[in-house]
Short mmCIF file of C-alpha atoms in Angstrom, two decimals:
data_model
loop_
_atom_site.label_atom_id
_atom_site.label_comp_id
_atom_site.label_asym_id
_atom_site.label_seq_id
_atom_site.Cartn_x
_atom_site.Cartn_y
_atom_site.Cartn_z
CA UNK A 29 -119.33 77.39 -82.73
CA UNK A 30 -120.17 75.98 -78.95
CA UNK A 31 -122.49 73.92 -80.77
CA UNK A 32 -119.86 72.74 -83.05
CA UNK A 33 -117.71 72.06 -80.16
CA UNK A 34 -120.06 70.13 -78.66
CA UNK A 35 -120.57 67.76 -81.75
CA UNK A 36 -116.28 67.55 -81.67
CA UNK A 37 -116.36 66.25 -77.95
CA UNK A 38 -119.62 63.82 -78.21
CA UNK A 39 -117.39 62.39 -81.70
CA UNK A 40 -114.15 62.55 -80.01
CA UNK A 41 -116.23 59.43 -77.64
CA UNK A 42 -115.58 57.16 -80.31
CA UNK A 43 -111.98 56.98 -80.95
CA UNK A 44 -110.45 57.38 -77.29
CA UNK A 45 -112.77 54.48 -76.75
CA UNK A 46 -111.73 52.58 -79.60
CA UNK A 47 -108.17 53.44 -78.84
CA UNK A 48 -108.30 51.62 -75.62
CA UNK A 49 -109.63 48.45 -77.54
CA UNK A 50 -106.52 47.77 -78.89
CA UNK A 51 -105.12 47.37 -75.58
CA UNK A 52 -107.65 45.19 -73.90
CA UNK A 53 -107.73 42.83 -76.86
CA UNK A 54 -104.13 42.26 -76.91
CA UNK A 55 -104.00 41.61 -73.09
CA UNK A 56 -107.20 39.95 -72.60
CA UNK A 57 -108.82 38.46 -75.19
CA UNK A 58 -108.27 34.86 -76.45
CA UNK A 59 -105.78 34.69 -79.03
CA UNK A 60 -106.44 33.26 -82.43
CA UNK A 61 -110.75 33.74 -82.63
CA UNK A 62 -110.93 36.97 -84.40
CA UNK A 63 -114.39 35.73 -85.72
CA UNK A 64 -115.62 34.80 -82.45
CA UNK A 65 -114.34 37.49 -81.11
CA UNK A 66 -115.88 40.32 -83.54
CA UNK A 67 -119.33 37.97 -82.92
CA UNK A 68 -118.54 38.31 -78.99
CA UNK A 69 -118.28 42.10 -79.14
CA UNK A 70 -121.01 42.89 -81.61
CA UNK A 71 -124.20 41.33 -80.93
CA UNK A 72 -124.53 41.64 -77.34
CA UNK A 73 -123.98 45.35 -78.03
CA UNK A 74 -127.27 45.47 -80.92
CA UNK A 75 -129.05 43.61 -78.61
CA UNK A 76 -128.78 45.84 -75.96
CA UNK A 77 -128.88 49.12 -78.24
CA UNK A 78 -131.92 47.50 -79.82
CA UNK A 79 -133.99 46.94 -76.83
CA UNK A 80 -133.36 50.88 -75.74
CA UNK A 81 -134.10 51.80 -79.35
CA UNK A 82 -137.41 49.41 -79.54
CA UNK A 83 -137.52 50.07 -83.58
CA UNK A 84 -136.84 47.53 -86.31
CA UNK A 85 -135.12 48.47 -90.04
CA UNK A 86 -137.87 49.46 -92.73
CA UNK A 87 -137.66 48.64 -96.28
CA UNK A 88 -134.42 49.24 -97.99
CA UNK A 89 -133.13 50.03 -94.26
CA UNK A 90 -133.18 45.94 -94.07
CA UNK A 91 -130.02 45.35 -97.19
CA UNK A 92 -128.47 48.68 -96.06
CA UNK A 93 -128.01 47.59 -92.47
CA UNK A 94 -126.55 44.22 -93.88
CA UNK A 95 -124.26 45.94 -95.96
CA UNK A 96 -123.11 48.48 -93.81
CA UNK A 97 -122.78 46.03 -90.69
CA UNK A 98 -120.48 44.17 -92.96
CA UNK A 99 -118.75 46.85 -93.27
CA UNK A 100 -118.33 48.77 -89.98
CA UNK A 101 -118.73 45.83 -88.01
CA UNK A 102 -118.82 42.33 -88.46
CA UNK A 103 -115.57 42.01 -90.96
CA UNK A 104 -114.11 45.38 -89.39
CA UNK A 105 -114.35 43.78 -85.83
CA UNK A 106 -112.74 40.73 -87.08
CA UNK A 107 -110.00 42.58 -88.99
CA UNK A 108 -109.10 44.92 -86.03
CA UNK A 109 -108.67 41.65 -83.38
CA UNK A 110 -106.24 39.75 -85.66
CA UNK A 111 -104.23 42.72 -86.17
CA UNK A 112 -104.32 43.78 -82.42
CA UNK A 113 -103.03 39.85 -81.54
CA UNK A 114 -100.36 40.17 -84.31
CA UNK A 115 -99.43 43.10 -83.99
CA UNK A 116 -97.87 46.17 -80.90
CA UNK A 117 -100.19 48.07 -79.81
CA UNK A 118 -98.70 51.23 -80.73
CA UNK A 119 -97.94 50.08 -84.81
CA UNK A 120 -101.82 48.49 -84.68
CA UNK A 121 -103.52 51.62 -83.77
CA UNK A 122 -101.26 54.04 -85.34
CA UNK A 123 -102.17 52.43 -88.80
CA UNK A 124 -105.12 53.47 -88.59
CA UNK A 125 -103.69 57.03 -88.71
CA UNK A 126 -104.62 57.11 -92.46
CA UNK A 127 -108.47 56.54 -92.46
CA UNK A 128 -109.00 60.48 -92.29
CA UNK A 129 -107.18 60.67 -95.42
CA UNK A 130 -109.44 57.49 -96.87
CA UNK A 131 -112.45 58.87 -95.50
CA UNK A 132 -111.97 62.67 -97.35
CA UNK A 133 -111.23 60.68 -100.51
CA UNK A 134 -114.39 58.44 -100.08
CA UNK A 135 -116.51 61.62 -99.08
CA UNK A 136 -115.25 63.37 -102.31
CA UNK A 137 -116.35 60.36 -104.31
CA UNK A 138 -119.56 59.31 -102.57
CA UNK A 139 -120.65 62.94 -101.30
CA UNK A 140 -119.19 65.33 -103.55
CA UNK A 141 -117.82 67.24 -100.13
CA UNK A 142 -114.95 68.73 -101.73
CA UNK A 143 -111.97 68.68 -99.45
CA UNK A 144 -111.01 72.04 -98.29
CA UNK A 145 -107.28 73.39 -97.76
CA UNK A 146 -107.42 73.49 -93.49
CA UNK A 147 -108.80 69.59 -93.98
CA UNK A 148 -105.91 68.46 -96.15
CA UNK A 149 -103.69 70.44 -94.11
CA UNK A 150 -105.04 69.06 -90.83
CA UNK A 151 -104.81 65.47 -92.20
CA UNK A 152 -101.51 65.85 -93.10
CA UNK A 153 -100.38 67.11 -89.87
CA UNK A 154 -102.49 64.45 -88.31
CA UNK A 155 -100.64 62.02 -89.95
CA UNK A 156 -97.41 63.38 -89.38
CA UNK A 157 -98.34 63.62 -85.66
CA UNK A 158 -99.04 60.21 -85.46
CA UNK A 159 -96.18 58.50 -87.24
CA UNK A 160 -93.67 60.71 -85.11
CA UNK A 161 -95.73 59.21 -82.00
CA UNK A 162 -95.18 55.50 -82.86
CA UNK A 163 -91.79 54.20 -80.62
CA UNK A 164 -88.86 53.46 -82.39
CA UNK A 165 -87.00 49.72 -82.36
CA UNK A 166 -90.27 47.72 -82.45
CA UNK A 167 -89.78 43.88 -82.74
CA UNK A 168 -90.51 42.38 -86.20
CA UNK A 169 -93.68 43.04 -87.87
CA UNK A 170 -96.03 40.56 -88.75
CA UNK A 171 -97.45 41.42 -92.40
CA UNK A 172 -100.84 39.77 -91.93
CA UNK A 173 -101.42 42.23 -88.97
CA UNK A 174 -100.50 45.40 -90.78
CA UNK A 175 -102.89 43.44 -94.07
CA UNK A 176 -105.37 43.20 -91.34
CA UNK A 177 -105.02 46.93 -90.35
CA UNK A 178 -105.21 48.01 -93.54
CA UNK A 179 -108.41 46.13 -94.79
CA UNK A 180 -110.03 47.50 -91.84
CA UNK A 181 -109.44 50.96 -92.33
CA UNK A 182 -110.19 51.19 -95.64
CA UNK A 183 -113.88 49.15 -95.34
CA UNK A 184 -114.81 51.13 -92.26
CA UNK A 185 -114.08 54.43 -93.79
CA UNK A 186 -116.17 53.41 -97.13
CA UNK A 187 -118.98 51.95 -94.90
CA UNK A 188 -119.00 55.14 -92.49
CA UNK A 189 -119.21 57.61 -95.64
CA UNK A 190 -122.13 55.52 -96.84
CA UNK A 191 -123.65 55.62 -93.56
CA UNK A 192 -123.42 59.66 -93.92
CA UNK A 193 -124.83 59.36 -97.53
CA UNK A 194 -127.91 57.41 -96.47
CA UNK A 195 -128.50 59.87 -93.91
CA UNK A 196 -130.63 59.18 -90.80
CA UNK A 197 -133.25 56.42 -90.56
CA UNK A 198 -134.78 55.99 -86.53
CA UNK A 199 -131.77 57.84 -85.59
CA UNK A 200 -128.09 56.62 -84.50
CA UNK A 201 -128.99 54.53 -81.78
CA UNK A 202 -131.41 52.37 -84.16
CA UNK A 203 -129.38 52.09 -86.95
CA UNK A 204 -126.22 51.38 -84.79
CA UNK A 205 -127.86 48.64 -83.39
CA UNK A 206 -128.91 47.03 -87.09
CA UNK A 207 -125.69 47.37 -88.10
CA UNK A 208 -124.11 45.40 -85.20
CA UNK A 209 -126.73 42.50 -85.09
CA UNK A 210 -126.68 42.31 -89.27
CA UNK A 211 -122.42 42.13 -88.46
CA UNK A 212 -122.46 39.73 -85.91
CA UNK A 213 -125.02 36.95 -87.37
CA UNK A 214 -122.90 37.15 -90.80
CA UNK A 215 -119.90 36.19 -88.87
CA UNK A 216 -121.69 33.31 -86.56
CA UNK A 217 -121.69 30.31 -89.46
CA UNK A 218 -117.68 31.92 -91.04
CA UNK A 219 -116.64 31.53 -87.01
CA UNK A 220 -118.72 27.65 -86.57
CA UNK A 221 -116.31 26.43 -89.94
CA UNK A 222 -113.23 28.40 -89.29
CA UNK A 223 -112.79 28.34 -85.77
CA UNK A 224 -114.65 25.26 -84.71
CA UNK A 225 -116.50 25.58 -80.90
CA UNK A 226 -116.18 28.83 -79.27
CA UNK A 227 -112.77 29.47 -77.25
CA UNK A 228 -113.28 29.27 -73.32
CA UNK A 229 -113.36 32.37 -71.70
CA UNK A 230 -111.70 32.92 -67.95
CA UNK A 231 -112.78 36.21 -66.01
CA UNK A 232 -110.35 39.19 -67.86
CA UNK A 233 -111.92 37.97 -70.82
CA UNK A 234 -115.51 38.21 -69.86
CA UNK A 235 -114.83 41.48 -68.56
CA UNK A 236 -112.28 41.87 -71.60
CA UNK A 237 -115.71 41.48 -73.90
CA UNK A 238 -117.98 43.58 -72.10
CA UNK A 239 -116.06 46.68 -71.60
CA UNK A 240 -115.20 46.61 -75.30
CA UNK A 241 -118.93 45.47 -75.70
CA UNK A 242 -120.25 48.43 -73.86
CA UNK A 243 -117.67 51.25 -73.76
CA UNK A 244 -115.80 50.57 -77.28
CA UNK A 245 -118.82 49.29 -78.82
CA UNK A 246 -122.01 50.68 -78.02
CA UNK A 247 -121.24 53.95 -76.62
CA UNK A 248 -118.58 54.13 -78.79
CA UNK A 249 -120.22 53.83 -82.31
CA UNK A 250 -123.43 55.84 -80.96
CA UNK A 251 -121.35 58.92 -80.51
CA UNK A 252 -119.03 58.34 -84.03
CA UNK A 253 -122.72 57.86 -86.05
CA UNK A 254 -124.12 60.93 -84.09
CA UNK A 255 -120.93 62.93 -85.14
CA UNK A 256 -121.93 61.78 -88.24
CA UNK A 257 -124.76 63.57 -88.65
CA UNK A 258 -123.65 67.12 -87.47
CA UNK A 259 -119.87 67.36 -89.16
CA UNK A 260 -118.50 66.74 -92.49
CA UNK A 261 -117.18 63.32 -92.91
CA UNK A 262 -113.19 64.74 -93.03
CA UNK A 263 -114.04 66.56 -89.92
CA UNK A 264 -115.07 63.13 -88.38
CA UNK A 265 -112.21 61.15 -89.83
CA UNK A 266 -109.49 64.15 -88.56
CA UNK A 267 -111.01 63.21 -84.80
CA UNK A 268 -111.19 59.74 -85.42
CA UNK A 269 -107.21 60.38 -84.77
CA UNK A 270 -107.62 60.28 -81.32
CA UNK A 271 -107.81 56.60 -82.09
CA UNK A 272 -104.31 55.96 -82.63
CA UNK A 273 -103.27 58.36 -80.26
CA UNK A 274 -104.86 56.89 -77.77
CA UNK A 275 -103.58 53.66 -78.52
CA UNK A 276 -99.63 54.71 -78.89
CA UNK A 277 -100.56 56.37 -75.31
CA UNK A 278 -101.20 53.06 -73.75
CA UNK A 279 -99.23 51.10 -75.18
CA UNK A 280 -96.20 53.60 -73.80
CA UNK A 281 -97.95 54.00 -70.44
CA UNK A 282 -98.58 50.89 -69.45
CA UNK A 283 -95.37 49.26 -70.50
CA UNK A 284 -93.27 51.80 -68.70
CA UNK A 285 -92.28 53.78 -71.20
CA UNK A 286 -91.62 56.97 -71.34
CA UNK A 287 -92.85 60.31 -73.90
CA UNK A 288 -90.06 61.20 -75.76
CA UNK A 289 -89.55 64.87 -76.93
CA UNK A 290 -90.85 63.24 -80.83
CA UNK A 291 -93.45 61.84 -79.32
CA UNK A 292 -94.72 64.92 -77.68
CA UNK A 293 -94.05 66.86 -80.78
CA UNK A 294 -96.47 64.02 -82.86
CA UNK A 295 -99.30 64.47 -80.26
CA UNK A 296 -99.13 68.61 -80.68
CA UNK A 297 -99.45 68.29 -84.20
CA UNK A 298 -102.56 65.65 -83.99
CA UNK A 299 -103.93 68.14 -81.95
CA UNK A 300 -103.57 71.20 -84.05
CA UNK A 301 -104.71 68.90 -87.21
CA UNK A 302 -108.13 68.12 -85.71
CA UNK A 303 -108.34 71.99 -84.49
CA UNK A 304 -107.42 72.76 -88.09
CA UNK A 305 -110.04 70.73 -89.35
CA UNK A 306 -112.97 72.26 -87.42
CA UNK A 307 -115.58 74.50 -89.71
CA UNK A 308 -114.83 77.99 -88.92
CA UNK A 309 -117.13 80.67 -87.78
CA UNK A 310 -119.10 81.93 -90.88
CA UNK A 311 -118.34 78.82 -92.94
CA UNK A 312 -121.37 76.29 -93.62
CA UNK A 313 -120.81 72.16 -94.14
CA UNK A 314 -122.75 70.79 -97.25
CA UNK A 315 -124.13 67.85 -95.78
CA UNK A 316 -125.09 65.77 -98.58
CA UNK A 317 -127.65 62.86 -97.85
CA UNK A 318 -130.53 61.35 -99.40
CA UNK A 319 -134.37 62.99 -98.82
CA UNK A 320 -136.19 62.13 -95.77
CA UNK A 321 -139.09 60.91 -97.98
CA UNK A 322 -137.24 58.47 -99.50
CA UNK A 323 -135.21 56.94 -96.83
CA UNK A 324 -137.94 53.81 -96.16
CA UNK A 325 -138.44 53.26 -99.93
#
């Protein structure tokens, strides 16, 4: 179980990271480039993952990372920016509160990990938790952000099961960095017609870019792909609602807001969804995922 634990924590990386992203994009990053801005935050990330890496995609390793850098994060990374410039911060991230419940269905279908009763339970009180966290009397919601949202969650958590399915290849830190150079070069010609020359960027949005870059990128995705590997997929998707908690957090903190008493209820509950969701002592994950031997095929 302390081993368990540990795999919990090292996931839990990638949402409270990814939570703060909605943040520093709707502060500090140019409005209206979501292309650019998903091409910004992606490659210099592979780049830099690649060159600690030092391996290249093998065979069928090649149209995988394509497809699942599509996926997870060229069109994710562009989805997520338009809906954090259209949208609160808050509503943004707690959208997101559903991909648990999108990720047990896709695991079902693509995995045949049947969903057990703490997992539903735990994403239901997850996603309880999080609606009773998101502030009350928000301004008028823009449709193509929550669209955005949506379309986000529901690719990544496809793309993140498949990533599960395929099982390992050189390890996360390889295949994390295919993934976000395959996303980012798919987006460079869609940004070139759509968005024309790339938007000037003043200092908060250079460091904008490379904390979400580095921290919400990089580190981030190494530590959801790891989790990845040691926990079921629901298990994953339950912590990947630290995500929306996270962002509801700063959105209320840093605008002065206060916790209310429903909002400290919704964050107990989160909490006691992802505890739920943990594999208890005695009980063994079915990790389904294709053979070693035929992984470079």
């Amino acid at each position: 179980m302390e081993t368990t634990f540990r795999w919990v924590l090292i996931t839990a990386i990638a949402p409270v990271a990814w939570g703060t992203n909605y943040f520093v994009t709707h502060e500090y990053l140019p409005a209206g480039s979501p292309l650019y801005g998903a091409v910004f935050r992606a490659l210099p990330a592979g780049l830099l993952l690649l060159c600690l890496a030092r391996r290249l995609p093998r065979g069928i390793w090649w149209w995988r990372s394509l497809l699942l850098g599509v996926c997870n994060m060229g069109a994710f990374f562009a989805l997520i920016y338009l809906a954090s410039q259209l949208l609160p911060v808050s509503l943004a991230s707690t959208i997101m509160s559903a991909s648990p419940l999108a990720m047990t269905l896709f695991a079902w279908a693509l995995l045949s990990e049947r969903p057990t009763l703490p997992v539903l339970v735990g994403a239901a009180a997850g996603l309880t938790g999080v609606c009773l966290m998101l502030g009350a009397g928000t301004t008028a919601v823009d449709v193509r952000g929550v669209v955005a949202s949506l379309a986000a969650m529901t690719m990544s958590s496809c793309g993140y099961v498949l990533a599960k399915k395929w099982g390992r290849a050189d390890g996360p830190l390889a295949t994390t960095s295919w993934q976000l150079i395959a996303g980012g070069l798919v987006l460079i010609p869609f940004a070139v017609v759509f968005e024309g020359a790339p938007p000037a960027l003043d200092l908060a949005a250079v460091g904008g870019f490379a904390y979400v870059g580095l921290i919400a990128t990089a580190v981030a995705f190494t530590a959801w792909f790891t989790g990845l590997r040691h926990l079921s997929a629901a298990t994953v998707g339950l912590i990947g609602l630290l995500n929306p908690v996270t962002g509801v957090l700063l959105g209320l903190t840093l605008s002065g807001e206060a916790l209310t008493l429903r909002q400290v209820a919704g964050l107990a509950l989160v909490l006691a969804g992802i505890t739920l969701s943990r594999p208890r002592r005695g009980s063994r994950v079915e990790v389904r995922t294709e053979e070693p031997s035929k992984v470079y095929r």
